[in-house]
Coordinates of C-alpha atoms in Angstrom, one line a residue:
M1 CA -26.2 -30.9 24.0
K2 CA -24.1 -27.0 24.6
K3 CA -24.1 -25.4 22.0
T4 CA -21.4 -23.2 21.4
N5 CA -20.6 -20.3 18.8
V6 CA -17.2 -20.4 17.0
S7 CA -15.7 -18.1 14.4
K8 CA -15.1 -19.3 10.8
A9 CA -11.6 -18.3 11.7
V10 CA -11.2 -20.0 14.1
L11 CA -12.6 -23.1 12.3
M12 CA -10.9 -23.1 9.5
L13 CA -7.7 -23.0 11.8
L14 CA -9.3 -25.9 13.0
V15 CA -10.3 -27.4 10.2
S16 CA -7.0 -26.6 8.4
G17 CA -5.2 -27.9 11.2
L18 CA -6.3 -31.6 10.8
L19 CA -5.9 -31.5 7.8
L20 CA -2.5 -30.7 7.5
T21 CA -2.1 -33.7 10.3
S22 CA -3.8 -36.4 9.0
V23 CA -3.8 -35.6 5.1
V24 CA 0.5 -35.9 5.4
P25 CA 1.1 -39.4 6.1
V26 CA -0.9 -40.7 3.4
V27 CA 1.6 -38.3 1.2
N28 CA 4.6 -40.0 2.7
R29 CA 3.1 -43.6 1.8
Y30 CA 3.3 -42.4 -1.8
Y31 CA 5.8 -40.7 -2.3
P32 CA 8.3 -41.0 0.8
M33 CA 9.3 -37.4 1.9
P34 CA 12.1 -37.3 4.0
D35 CA 12.0 -37.6 8.0
A36 CA 12.8 -33.5 8.6
L37 CA 9.6 -32.7 6.3
N38 CA 7.5 -35.1 7.2
G39 CA 7.6 -33.6 10.8
F40 CA 7.4 -29.7 9.6
F41 CA 4.4 -30.3 8.6
M42 CA 3.1 -33.0 11.2
G43 CA 4.6 -30.0 13.7
M44 CA 2.8 -27.2 11.6
G45 CA -0.4 -28.9 11.8
L46 CA -0.9 -29.6 15.3
A47 CA 0.6 -25.8 16.4
I48 CA -2.4 -24.6 13.4
E49 CA -4.3 -26.9 15.6
V50 CA -2.9 -25.3 19.1
L51 CA -3.6 -22.1 18.1
A52 CA -7.2 -22.7 17.0
L53 CA -8.2 -24.3 20.3
I54 CA -6.4 -21.1 22.6
K55 CA -8.8 -18.6 19.7
M56 CA -11.5 -20.9 21.4
D57 CA -10.8 -20.9 24.7
K58 CA -10.8 -17.0 25.1
N59 CA -13.6 -16.7 22.9
R60 CA -15.4 -18.3 25.4
K61 CA -14.6 -16.4 28.0
K62 CA -15.6 -13.5 27.2
M63 CA -18.6 -14.3 26.0
T64 CA -19.0 -15.1 29.6
C65 CA -17.2 -12.9 31.4
G66 CA -19.0 -9.9 29.9

């Protein structure tokens, strides 16, 4: 198994994006919210995850190149 060094900031971004994406449907089940608000929070969670993946990729490329 390959071990990767991921910075804590990137890991926090990834975890917060995953939590936001997974908690919104649970909260929406018990406390209904408008579709716009639901979509905003889901989109925000996905955007945070994508940012974390981009930063991971940049960090990986930087580590292999030099």
